[in-house]
Amino acid sequence: MKWAVLSDVHGNWEALQAVMTHLRSQGVERIAFLGDAVGYGANPNECLKLLREGTERMVAGNHDWGAIDRTDITYFNPAAQAAILWTAEHLTEENRIFLRDLPLLHQYHGMTFVHASPYQPPAWHYIFTLEEAAAGFAELAGDIAFVGHSHYPLILAQRPDGQVQLVPGSRMTRENGVRYIINVGSVGQPRDRNPDAAYGIYDEDSQEYQLQRIPYDIPLAQKKILKAGLPSTLANRLAQGV
Ligand code: ZN
């Protein structure tokens, strides 16, 4: 089974459309979504509808639950807070109920899907360092987890002796006895200085993973953010991928 793993769409309809078009051309059979459908972008309801209908497995992110008052947003930066308040005002009742009922972690076919880390999912811990990855591996039930949250694509591996290391590059083939935590990057607001939308394709049969980068109509997404009255920094950063 070939999976597309998407995360952090953040209401960016143009990026999501481009990714959906691309994954259909790649023979993808199932889609998993790792949370943060909303927040930052101008099309939260449209993105949620598409994700609800098109994904096999979906978990909640901190912005999803922030928008329905299920998680604390006081630690969000001012632009993120403004976007959450805007999103909360604009979400349909149907989408609010849908977000409320999402789980934080899914295990399926030996894979774990979680927004932030397998270590204390409701605390939304970031995984940037090897130590943070080791904490995630310690709580990971299976051998492979897909995460988002940092908007920064990464592949981390834990060797049979417990040592955690970074796998360089954007692809890997699974090795026996090695466990993996893979950050698939962000569809709607990449932060690794590459503005192209990011998502991952994982093939359960060949056990290969490959990060994908997809250009999309950034000027249109920016125009909609400004027209909605959202902070201009949220439009500007899309062009830089920060
Ligand atoms: Zn996010």
PDB file of C-alpha atoms and ligand atoms in Angstrom:
ATOM      1  CA  MET A   1       0.000   0.000   0.000  1.00  0.00           C
ATOM      2  CA  LYS A   2       1.314   3.402  -0.996  1.00  0.00           C
ATOM      3  CA  TRP A   3       0.602   6.172   1.524  1.00  0.00           C
ATOM      4  CA  ALA A   4       0.791   9.931   1.197  1.00  0.00           C
ATOM      5  CA  VAL A   5       1.450  11.519   4.590  1.00  0.00           C
ATOM      6  CA  LEU A   6       0.458  15.187   4.855  1.00  0.00           C
ATOM      7  CA  SER A   7       0.767  17.602   7.758  1.00  0.00           C
ATOM      8  CA  ASP A   8       0.288  21.269   8.640  1.00  0.00           C
ATOM      9  CA  VAL A   9      -1.952  22.453   5.813  1.00  0.00           C
ATOM     10  CA  HIS A  10      -2.958  25.508   7.883  1.00  0.00           C
ATOM     11  CA  GLY A  11      -5.834  26.640   5.689  1.00  0.00           C
ATOM     12  CA  ASN A  12      -3.666  26.993   2.575  1.00  0.00           C
ATOM     13  CA  TRP A  13      -6.012  25.818  -0.175  1.00  0.00           C
ATOM     14  CA  GLU A  14      -3.608  26.483  -3.055  1.00  0.00           C
ATOM     15  CA  ALA A  15      -0.864  24.341  -1.475  1.00  0.00           C
ATOM     16  CA  LEU A  16      -3.291  21.549  -0.594  1.00  0.00           C
ATOM     17  CA  GLN A  17      -4.714  21.478  -4.127  1.00  0.00           C
ATOM     18  CA  ALA A  18      -1.232  21.241  -5.638  1.00  0.00           C
ATOM     19  CA  VAL A  19      -0.295  18.396  -3.287  1.00  0.00           C
ATOM     20  CA  MET A  20      -3.522  16.469  -3.949  1.00  0.00           C
ATOM     21  CA  THR A  21      -3.002  16.767  -7.703  1.00  0.00           C
ATOM     22  CA  HIS A  22       0.598  15.584  -7.358  1.00  0.00           C
ATOM     23  CA  LEU A  23      -0.135  12.598  -5.109  1.00  0.00           C
ATOM     24  CA  ARG A  24      -2.820  11.356  -7.497  1.00  0.00           C
ATOM     25  CA  SER A  25      -0.129  11.185 -10.193  1.00  0.00           C
ATOM     26  CA  GLN A  26       2.099   9.074  -7.905  1.00  0.00           C
ATOM     27  CA  GLY A  27      -0.178   6.046  -7.481  1.00  0.00           C
ATOM     28  CA  VAL A  28      -0.976   6.876  -3.841  1.00  0.00           C
ATOM     29  CA  GLU A  29      -3.741   4.649  -2.418  1.00  0.00           C
ATOM     30  CA  ARG A  30      -4.226   6.072   1.083  1.00  0.00           C
ATOM     31  CA  ILE A  31      -3.726   9.470   2.702  1.00  0.00           C
ATOM     32  CA  ALA A  32      -2.874  10.142   6.343  1.00  0.00           C
ATOM     33  CA  PHE A  33      -3.105  13.647   7.782  1.00  0.00           C
ATOM     34  CA  LEU A  34      -1.047  14.597  10.837  1.00  0.00           C
ATOM     35  CA  GLY A  35      -2.952  17.648  12.001  1.00  0.00           C
ATOM     36  CA  ASP A  36      -3.087  21.452  11.795  1.00  0.00           C
ATOM     37  CA  ALA A  37      -5.628  21.655   9.007  1.00  0.00           C
ATOM     38  CA  VAL A  38      -6.355  25.224  10.135  1.00  0.00           C
ATOM     39  CA  GLY A  39      -4.659  28.361  11.500  1.00  0.00           C
ATOM     40  CA  TYR A  40      -2.585  30.919   9.467  1.00  0.00           C
ATOM     41  CA  GLY A  41      -4.331  30.522   6.074  1.00  0.00           C
ATOM     42  CA  ALA A  42      -7.570  31.889   4.621  1.00  0.00           C
ATOM     43  CA  ASN A  43      -9.402  28.648   3.729  1.00  0.00           C
ATOM     44  CA  PRO A  44      -9.816  26.534   6.891  1.00  0.00           C
ATOM     45  CA  ASN A  45     -13.282  25.190   6.043  1.00  0.00           C
ATOM     46  CA  GLU A  46     -12.408  24.278   2.468  1.00  0.00           C
ATOM     47  CA  CYS A  47      -9.208  22.490   3.524  1.00  0.00           C
ATOM     48  CA  LEU A  48     -10.993  20.614   6.316  1.00  0.00           C
ATOM     49  CA  LYS A  49     -13.740  19.430   3.988  1.00  0.00           C
ATOM     50  CA  LEU A  50     -11.237  18.070   1.497  1.00  0.00           C
ATOM     51  CA  LEU A  51      -9.162  16.378   4.212  1.00  0.00           C
ATOM     52  CA  ARG A  52     -12.232  14.889   5.909  1.00  0.00           C
ATOM     53  CA  GLU A  53     -13.388  13.337   2.666  1.00  0.00           C
ATOM     54  CA  GLY A  54     -10.034  12.305   1.271  1.00  0.00           C
ATOM     55  CA  THR A  55      -8.016  10.902   4.161  1.00  0.00           C
ATOM     56  CA  GLU A  56      -7.939   7.426   5.635  1.00  0.00           C
ATOM     57  CA  ARG A  57      -6.422   8.453   8.985  1.00  0.00           C
ATOM     58  CA  MET A  58      -6.348  11.882  10.629  1.00  0.00           C
ATOM     59  CA  VAL A  59      -5.162  13.262  13.970  1.00  0.00           C
ATOM     60  CA  ALA A  60      -5.522  16.690  15.616  1.00  0.00           C
ATOM     61  CA  GLY A  61      -2.818  19.359  15.777  1.00  0.00           C
ATOM     62  CA  ASN A  62      -2.373  22.169  18.302  1.00  0.00           C
ATOM     63  CA  HIS A  63      -3.901  24.770  15.959  1.00  0.00           C
ATOM     64  CA  ASP A  64      -6.914  22.529  15.280  1.00  0.00           C
ATOM     65  CA  TRP A  65      -7.612  22.251  18.977  1.00  0.00           C
ATOM     66  CA  GLY A  66      -6.605  25.869  19.638  1.00  0.00           C
ATOM     67  CA  ALA A  67      -9.319  27.007  17.218  1.00  0.00           C
ATOM     68  CA  ILE A  68     -11.999  25.165  19.203  1.00  0.00           C
ATOM     69  CA  ASP A  69     -10.593  26.099  22.600  1.00  0.00           C
ATOM     70  CA  ARG A  70      -9.424  22.592  23.435  1.00  0.00           C
ATOM     71  CA  THR A  71      -5.786  23.539  23.971  1.00  0.00           C
ATOM     72  CA  ASP A  72      -4.024  26.576  25.426  1.00  0.00           C
ATOM     73  CA  ILE A  73      -2.980  29.184  22.813  1.00  0.00           C
ATOM     74  CA  THR A  74      -1.368  31.680  25.202  1.00  0.00           C
ATOM     75  CA  TYR A  75       2.086  30.409  24.197  1.00  0.00           C
ATOM     76  CA  PHE A  76       1.360  31.036  20.473  1.00  0.00           C
ATOM     77  CA  ASN A  77       3.063  34.103  18.952  1.00  0.00           C
ATOM     78  CA  PRO A  78       0.802  37.150  18.319  1.00  0.00           C
ATOM     79  CA  ALA A  79       0.282  36.454  14.587  1.00  0.00           C
ATOM     80  CA  ALA A  80      -0.587  32.805  15.305  1.00  0.00           C
ATOM     81  CA  GLN A  81      -3.000  33.875  18.039  1.00  0.00           C
ATOM     82  CA  ALA A  82      -4.672  36.383  15.714  1.00  0.00           C
ATOM     83  CA  ALA A  83      -5.051  33.649  13.088  1.00  0.00           C
ATOM     84  CA  ILE A  84      -6.549  31.250  15.629  1.00  0.00           C
ATOM     85  CA  LEU A  85      -9.120  33.846  16.733  1.00  0.00           C
ATOM     86  CA  TRP A  86      -9.983  34.561  13.078  1.00  0.00           C
ATOM     87  CA  THR A  87     -10.278  30.823  12.378  1.00  0.00           C
ATOM     88  CA  ALA A  88     -12.467  30.262  15.448  1.00  0.00           C
ATOM     89  CA  GLU A  89     -14.862  32.935  14.152  1.00  0.00           C
ATOM     90  CA  HIS A  90     -15.044  31.419  10.675  1.00  0.00           C
ATOM     91  CA  LEU A  91     -15.181  27.656  11.310  1.00  0.00           C
ATOM     92  CA  THR A  92     -18.484  25.970  10.517  1.00  0.00           C
ATOM     93  CA  GLU A  93     -20.237  24.106  13.321  1.00  0.00           C
ATOM     94  CA  GLU A  94     -19.768  20.847  11.413  1.00  0.00           C
ATOM     95  CA  ASN A  95     -16.005  21.392  11.253  1.00  0.00           C
ATOM     96  CA  ARG A  96     -15.813  22.393  14.922  1.00  0.00           C
ATOM     97  CA  ILE A  97     -17.438  19.102  15.929  1.00  0.00           C
ATOM     98  CA  PHE A  98     -15.169  17.193  13.580  1.00  0.00           C
ATOM     99  CA  LEU A  99     -12.021  18.760  15.098  1.00  0.00           C
ATOM    100  CA  ARG A 100     -13.261  18.164  18.630  1.00  0.00           C
ATOM    101  CA  ASP A 101     -13.641  14.437  17.988  1.00  0.00           C
ATOM    102  CA  LEU A 102     -10.235  13.864  16.352  1.00  0.00           C
ATOM    103  CA  PRO A 103      -7.752  11.655  18.238  1.00  0.00           C
ATOM    104  CA  LEU A 104      -4.201  12.800  18.985  1.00  0.00           C
ATOM    105  CA  LEU A 105      -2.507   9.589  17.889  1.00  0.00           C
ATOM    106  CA  HIS A 106      -3.341   6.760  15.519  1.00  0.00           C
ATOM    107  CA  GLN A 107      -1.693   3.388  15.150  1.00  0.00           C
ATOM    108  CA  TYR A 108      -2.398   1.578  11.921  1.00  0.00           C
ATOM    109  CA  HIS A 109      -0.585  -1.177   9.983  1.00  0.00           C
ATOM    110  CA  GLY A 110       2.372  -0.816  12.375  1.00  0.00           C
ATOM    111  CA  MET A 111       2.629   2.904  11.664  1.00  0.00           C
ATOM    112  CA  THR A 112       2.078   5.670  14.202  1.00  0.00           C
ATOM    113  CA  PHE A 113       0.569   8.976  13.120  1.00  0.00           C
ATOM    114  CA  VAL A 114       0.862  11.867  15.590  1.00  0.00           C
ATOM    115  CA  HIS A 115       1.120  15.649  15.193  1.00  0.00           C
ATOM    116  CA  ALA A 116       3.994  16.524  17.522  1.00  0.00           C
ATOM    117  CA  SER A 117       5.714  13.582  19.298  1.00  0.00           C
ATOM    118  CA  PRO A 118       4.795  10.095  20.510  1.00  0.00           C
ATOM    119  CA  TYR A 119       6.084  11.408  23.870  1.00  0.00           C
ATOM    120  CA  GLN A 120       3.142  13.127  25.607  1.00  0.00           C
ATOM    121  CA  PRO A 121       1.107  14.016  22.475  1.00  0.00           C
ATOM    122  CA  PRO A 122      -1.119  16.593  24.264  1.00  0.00           C
ATOM    123  CA  ALA A 123       1.998  18.542  25.354  1.00  0.00           C
ATOM    124  CA  TRP A 124       2.918  19.172  21.680  1.00  0.00           C
ATOM    125  CA  HIS A 125       6.674  18.629  22.125  1.00  0.00           C
ATOM    126  CA  TYR A 126       8.800  19.575  19.128  1.00  0.00           C
ATOM    127  CA  ILE A 127      11.339  17.106  17.738  1.00  0.00           C
ATOM    128  CA  PHE A 128      14.382  19.060  16.566  1.00  0.00           C
ATOM    129  CA  THR A 129      17.248  17.514  18.538  1.00  0.00           C
ATOM    130  CA  LEU A 130      18.430  13.923  18.902  1.00  0.00           C
ATOM    131  CA  GLU A 131      17.452  14.092  22.605  1.00  0.00           C
ATOM    132  CA  GLU A 132      13.908  15.140  21.695  1.00  0.00           C
ATOM    133  CA  ALA A 133      13.798  12.309  19.165  1.00  0.00           C
ATOM    134  CA  ALA A 134      15.031   9.810  21.803  1.00  0.00           C
ATOM    135  CA  ALA A 135      12.135  10.847  24.076  1.00  0.00           C
ATOM    136  CA  GLY A 136       9.770  10.166  21.179  1.00  0.00           C
ATOM    137  CA  PHE A 137      11.317   6.763  20.425  1.00  0.00           C
ATOM    138  CA  ALA A 138      10.995   5.784  24.106  1.00  0.00           C
ATOM    139  CA  GLU A 139       7.206   6.155  23.886  1.00  0.00           C
ATOM    140  CA  LEU A 140       6.778   4.884  20.334  1.00  0.00           C
ATOM    141  CA  ALA A 141       4.855   1.599  20.231  1.00  0.00           C
ATOM    142  CA  GLY A 142       5.899   0.401  16.757  1.00  0.00           C
ATOM    143  CA  ASP A 143       8.892   0.877  14.501  1.00  0.00           C
ATOM    144  CA  ILE A 144       7.857   3.875  12.438  1.00  0.00           C
ATOM    145  CA  ALA A 145       6.167   7.160  13.284  1.00  0.00           C
ATOM    146  CA  PHE A 146       5.173  10.071  11.093  1.00  0.00           C
ATOM    147  CA  VAL A 147       5.065  13.531  12.687  1.00  0.00           C
ATOM    148  CA  GLY A 148       4.649  17.188  11.684  1.00  0.00           C
ATOM    149  CA  HIS A 149       4.403  20.277  13.940  1.00  0.00           C
ATOM    150  CA  SER A 150       7.851  21.856  13.353  1.00  0.00           C
ATOM    151  CA  HIS A 151       7.197  22.323   9.599  1.00  0.00           C
ATOM    152  CA  TYR A 152      10.766  21.081   9.097  1.00  0.00           C
ATOM    153  CA  PRO A 153      11.267  17.791   7.204  1.00  0.00           C
ATOM    154  CA  LEU A 154      13.566  15.317   8.989  1.00  0.00           C
ATOM    155  CA  ILE A 155      14.281  11.584   9.080  1.00  0.00           C
ATOM    156  CA  LEU A 156      15.492  10.224  12.429  1.00  0.00           C
ATOM    157  CA  ALA A 157      16.594   6.652  13.022  1.00  0.00           C
ATOM    158  CA  GLN A 158      17.145   4.645  16.184  1.00  0.00           C
ATOM    159  CA  ARG A 159      19.700   1.849  15.774  1.00  0.00           C
ATOM    160  CA  PRO A 160      19.221  -1.507  17.540  1.00  0.00           C
ATOM    161  CA  ASP A 161      21.724  -0.366  20.221  1.00  0.00           C
ATOM    162  CA  GLY A 162      19.412   2.563  21.022  1.00  0.00           C
ATOM    163  CA  GLN A 163      21.521   5.246  19.399  1.00  0.00           C
ATOM    164  CA  VAL A 164      19.523   7.955  17.622  1.00  0.00           C
ATOM    165  CA  GLN A 165      20.855   9.605  14.486  1.00  0.00           C
ATOM    166  CA  LEU A 166      19.791  11.876  11.675  1.00  0.00           C
ATOM    167  CA  VAL A 167      19.347  10.227   8.276  1.00  0.00           C
ATOM    168  CA  PRO A 168      20.713  12.775   5.801  1.00  0.00           C
ATOM    169  CA  GLY A 169      18.669  13.672   2.748  1.00  0.00           C
ATOM    170  CA  SER A 170      15.000  13.313   1.971  1.00  0.00           C
ATOM    171  CA  ARG A 171      14.584   9.584   1.387  1.00  0.00           C
ATOM    172  CA  MET A 172      15.235   6.275   3.120  1.00  0.00           C
ATOM    173  CA  THR A 173      14.665   2.536   2.782  1.00  0.00           C
ATOM    174  CA  ARG A 174      13.843   0.805   6.050  1.00  0.00           C
ATOM    175  CA  GLU A 175      16.513  -1.441   7.557  1.00  0.00           C
ATOM    176  CA  ASN A 176      15.881  -4.396   9.830  1.00  0.00           C
ATOM    177  CA  GLY A 177      15.908  -3.552  13.524  1.00  0.00           C
ATOM    178  CA  VAL A 178      16.008   0.199  12.894  1.00  0.00           C
ATOM    179  CA  ARG A 179      13.138   2.417  14.079  1.00  0.00           C
ATOM    180  CA  TYR A 180      12.166   5.689  12.449  1.00  0.00           C
ATOM    181  CA  ILE A 181      10.540   9.010  13.258  1.00  0.00           C
ATOM    182  CA  ILE A 182       9.865  10.949  10.073  1.00  0.00           C
ATOM    183  CA  ASN A 183       8.806  14.582   9.898  1.00  0.00           C
ATOM    184  CA  VAL A 184       7.002  15.049   6.584  1.00  0.00           C
ATOM    185  CA  GLY A 185       7.292  18.849   6.620  1.00  0.00           C
ATOM    186  CA  SER A 186       4.385  21.218   6.033  1.00  0.00           C
ATOM    187  CA  VAL A 187       1.973  21.454   3.107  1.00  0.00           C
ATOM    188  CA  GLY A 188       0.783  24.994   3.813  1.00  0.00           C
ATOM    189  CA  GLN A 189       3.626  26.818   5.569  1.00  0.00           C
ATOM    190  CA  PRO A 190       7.089  25.261   5.001  1.00  0.00           C
ATOM    191  CA  ARG A 191       9.819  26.629   7.284  1.00  0.00           C
ATOM    192  CA  ASP A 192      13.000  25.071   5.892  1.00  0.00           C
ATOM    193  CA  ARG A 193      13.695  27.972   3.516  1.00  0.00           C
ATOM    194  CA  ASN A 194      12.126  26.073   0.638  1.00  0.00           C
ATOM    195  CA  PRO A 195       8.708  27.640  -0.081  1.00  0.00           C
ATOM    196  CA  ASP A 196       7.418  24.604  -2.018  1.00  0.00           C
ATOM    197  CA  ALA A 197       4.710  22.532  -0.296  1.00  0.00           C
ATOM    198  CA  ALA A 198       6.068  19.407   1.413  1.00  0.00           C
ATOM    199  CA  TYR A 199       4.601  15.959   2.027  1.00  0.00           C
ATOM    200  CA  GLY A 200       5.873  12.376   2.192  1.00  0.00           C
ATOM    201  CA  ILE A 201       5.164   9.185   0.262  1.00  0.00           C
ATOM    202  CA  TYR A 202       5.710   5.897   2.076  1.00  0.00           C
ATOM    203  CA  ASP A 203       5.382   2.549   0.299  1.00  0.00           C
ATOM    204  CA  GLU A 204       4.535  -0.260   2.752  1.00  0.00           C
ATOM    205  CA  ASP A 205       5.608  -2.931   0.243  1.00  0.00           C
ATOM    206  CA  SER A 206       9.034  -1.613  -0.740  1.00  0.00           C
ATOM    207  CA  GLN A 207       9.461   0.059   2.715  1.00  0.00           C
ATOM    208  CA  GLU A 208      10.731   3.197   1.025  1.00  0.00           C
ATOM    209  CA  TYR A 209      10.024   6.761   2.057  1.00  0.00           C
ATOM    210  CA  GLN A 210      10.520   9.846  -0.102  1.00  0.00           C
ATOM    211  CA  LEU A 211       9.858  13.489   0.721  1.00  0.00           C
ATOM    212  CA  GLN A 212       8.085  15.418  -2.046  1.00  0.00           C
ATOM    213  CA  ARG A 213       8.310  19.160  -2.814  1.00  0.00           C
ATOM    214  CA  ILE A 214       5.568  20.763  -4.870  1.00  0.00           C
ATOM    215  CA  PRO A 215       5.442  24.343  -6.182  1.00  0.00           C
ATOM    216  CA  TYR A 216       2.063  26.063  -5.885  1.00  0.00           C
ATOM    217  CA  ASP A 217       0.378  29.435  -6.441  1.00  0.00           C
ATOM    218  CA  ILE A 218       1.913  31.338  -3.514  1.00  0.00           C
ATOM    219  CA  PRO A 219       0.795  34.839  -4.714  1.00  0.00           C
ATOM    220  CA  LEU A 220      -2.855  33.711  -4.676  1.00  0.00           C
ATOM    221  CA  ALA A 221      -2.586  32.225  -1.172  1.00  0.00           C
ATOM    222  CA  GLN A 222      -0.933  35.471  -0.005  1.00  0.00           C
ATOM    223  CA  LYS A 223      -3.635  37.632  -1.601  1.00  0.00           C
ATOM    224  CA  LYS A 224      -6.366  35.683   0.196  1.00  0.00           C
ATOM    225  CA  ILE A 225      -4.600  35.991   3.581  1.00  0.00           C
ATOM    226  CA  LEU A 226      -4.392  39.776   3.175  1.00  0.00           C
ATOM    227  CA  LYS A 227      -7.970  40.053   1.918  1.00  0.00           C
ATOM    228  CA  ALA A 228      -9.202  38.113   4.955  1.00  0.00           C
ATOM    229  CA  GLY A 229      -7.545  40.667   7.234  1.00  0.00           C
ATOM    230  CA  LEU A 230      -5.068  38.153   8.655  1.00  0.00           C
ATOM    231  CA  PRO A 231      -1.593  39.453   9.710  1.00  0.00           C
ATOM    232  CA  SER A 232       0.554  40.347   6.667  1.00  0.00           C
ATOM    233  CA  THR A 233       3.531  38.438   8.138  1.00  0.00           C
ATOM    234  CA  LEU A 234       1.568  35.227   7.491  1.00  0.00           C
ATOM    235  CA  ALA A 235       1.416  36.108   3.794  1.00  0.00           C
ATOM    236  CA  ASN A 236       5.029  37.297   3.520  1.00  0.00           C
ATOM    237  CA  ARG A 237       6.614  34.208   5.100  1.00  0.00           C
ATOM    238  CA  LEU A 238       5.081  31.867   2.501  1.00  0.00           C
ATOM    239  CA  ALA A 239       7.345  33.253  -0.224  1.00  0.00           C
ATOM    240  CA  GLN A 240      10.467  32.674   1.867  1.00  0.00           C
ATOM    241  CA  GLY A 241       9.560  29.304   3.317  1.00  0.00           C
ATOM    242  CA  VAL A 242      10.185  30.449   6.891  1.00  0.00           C
TER     243      VAL A 242
HETATM  244 ZN    ZN B   1       1.644  23.625  12.262  1.00  0.00          ZN
END
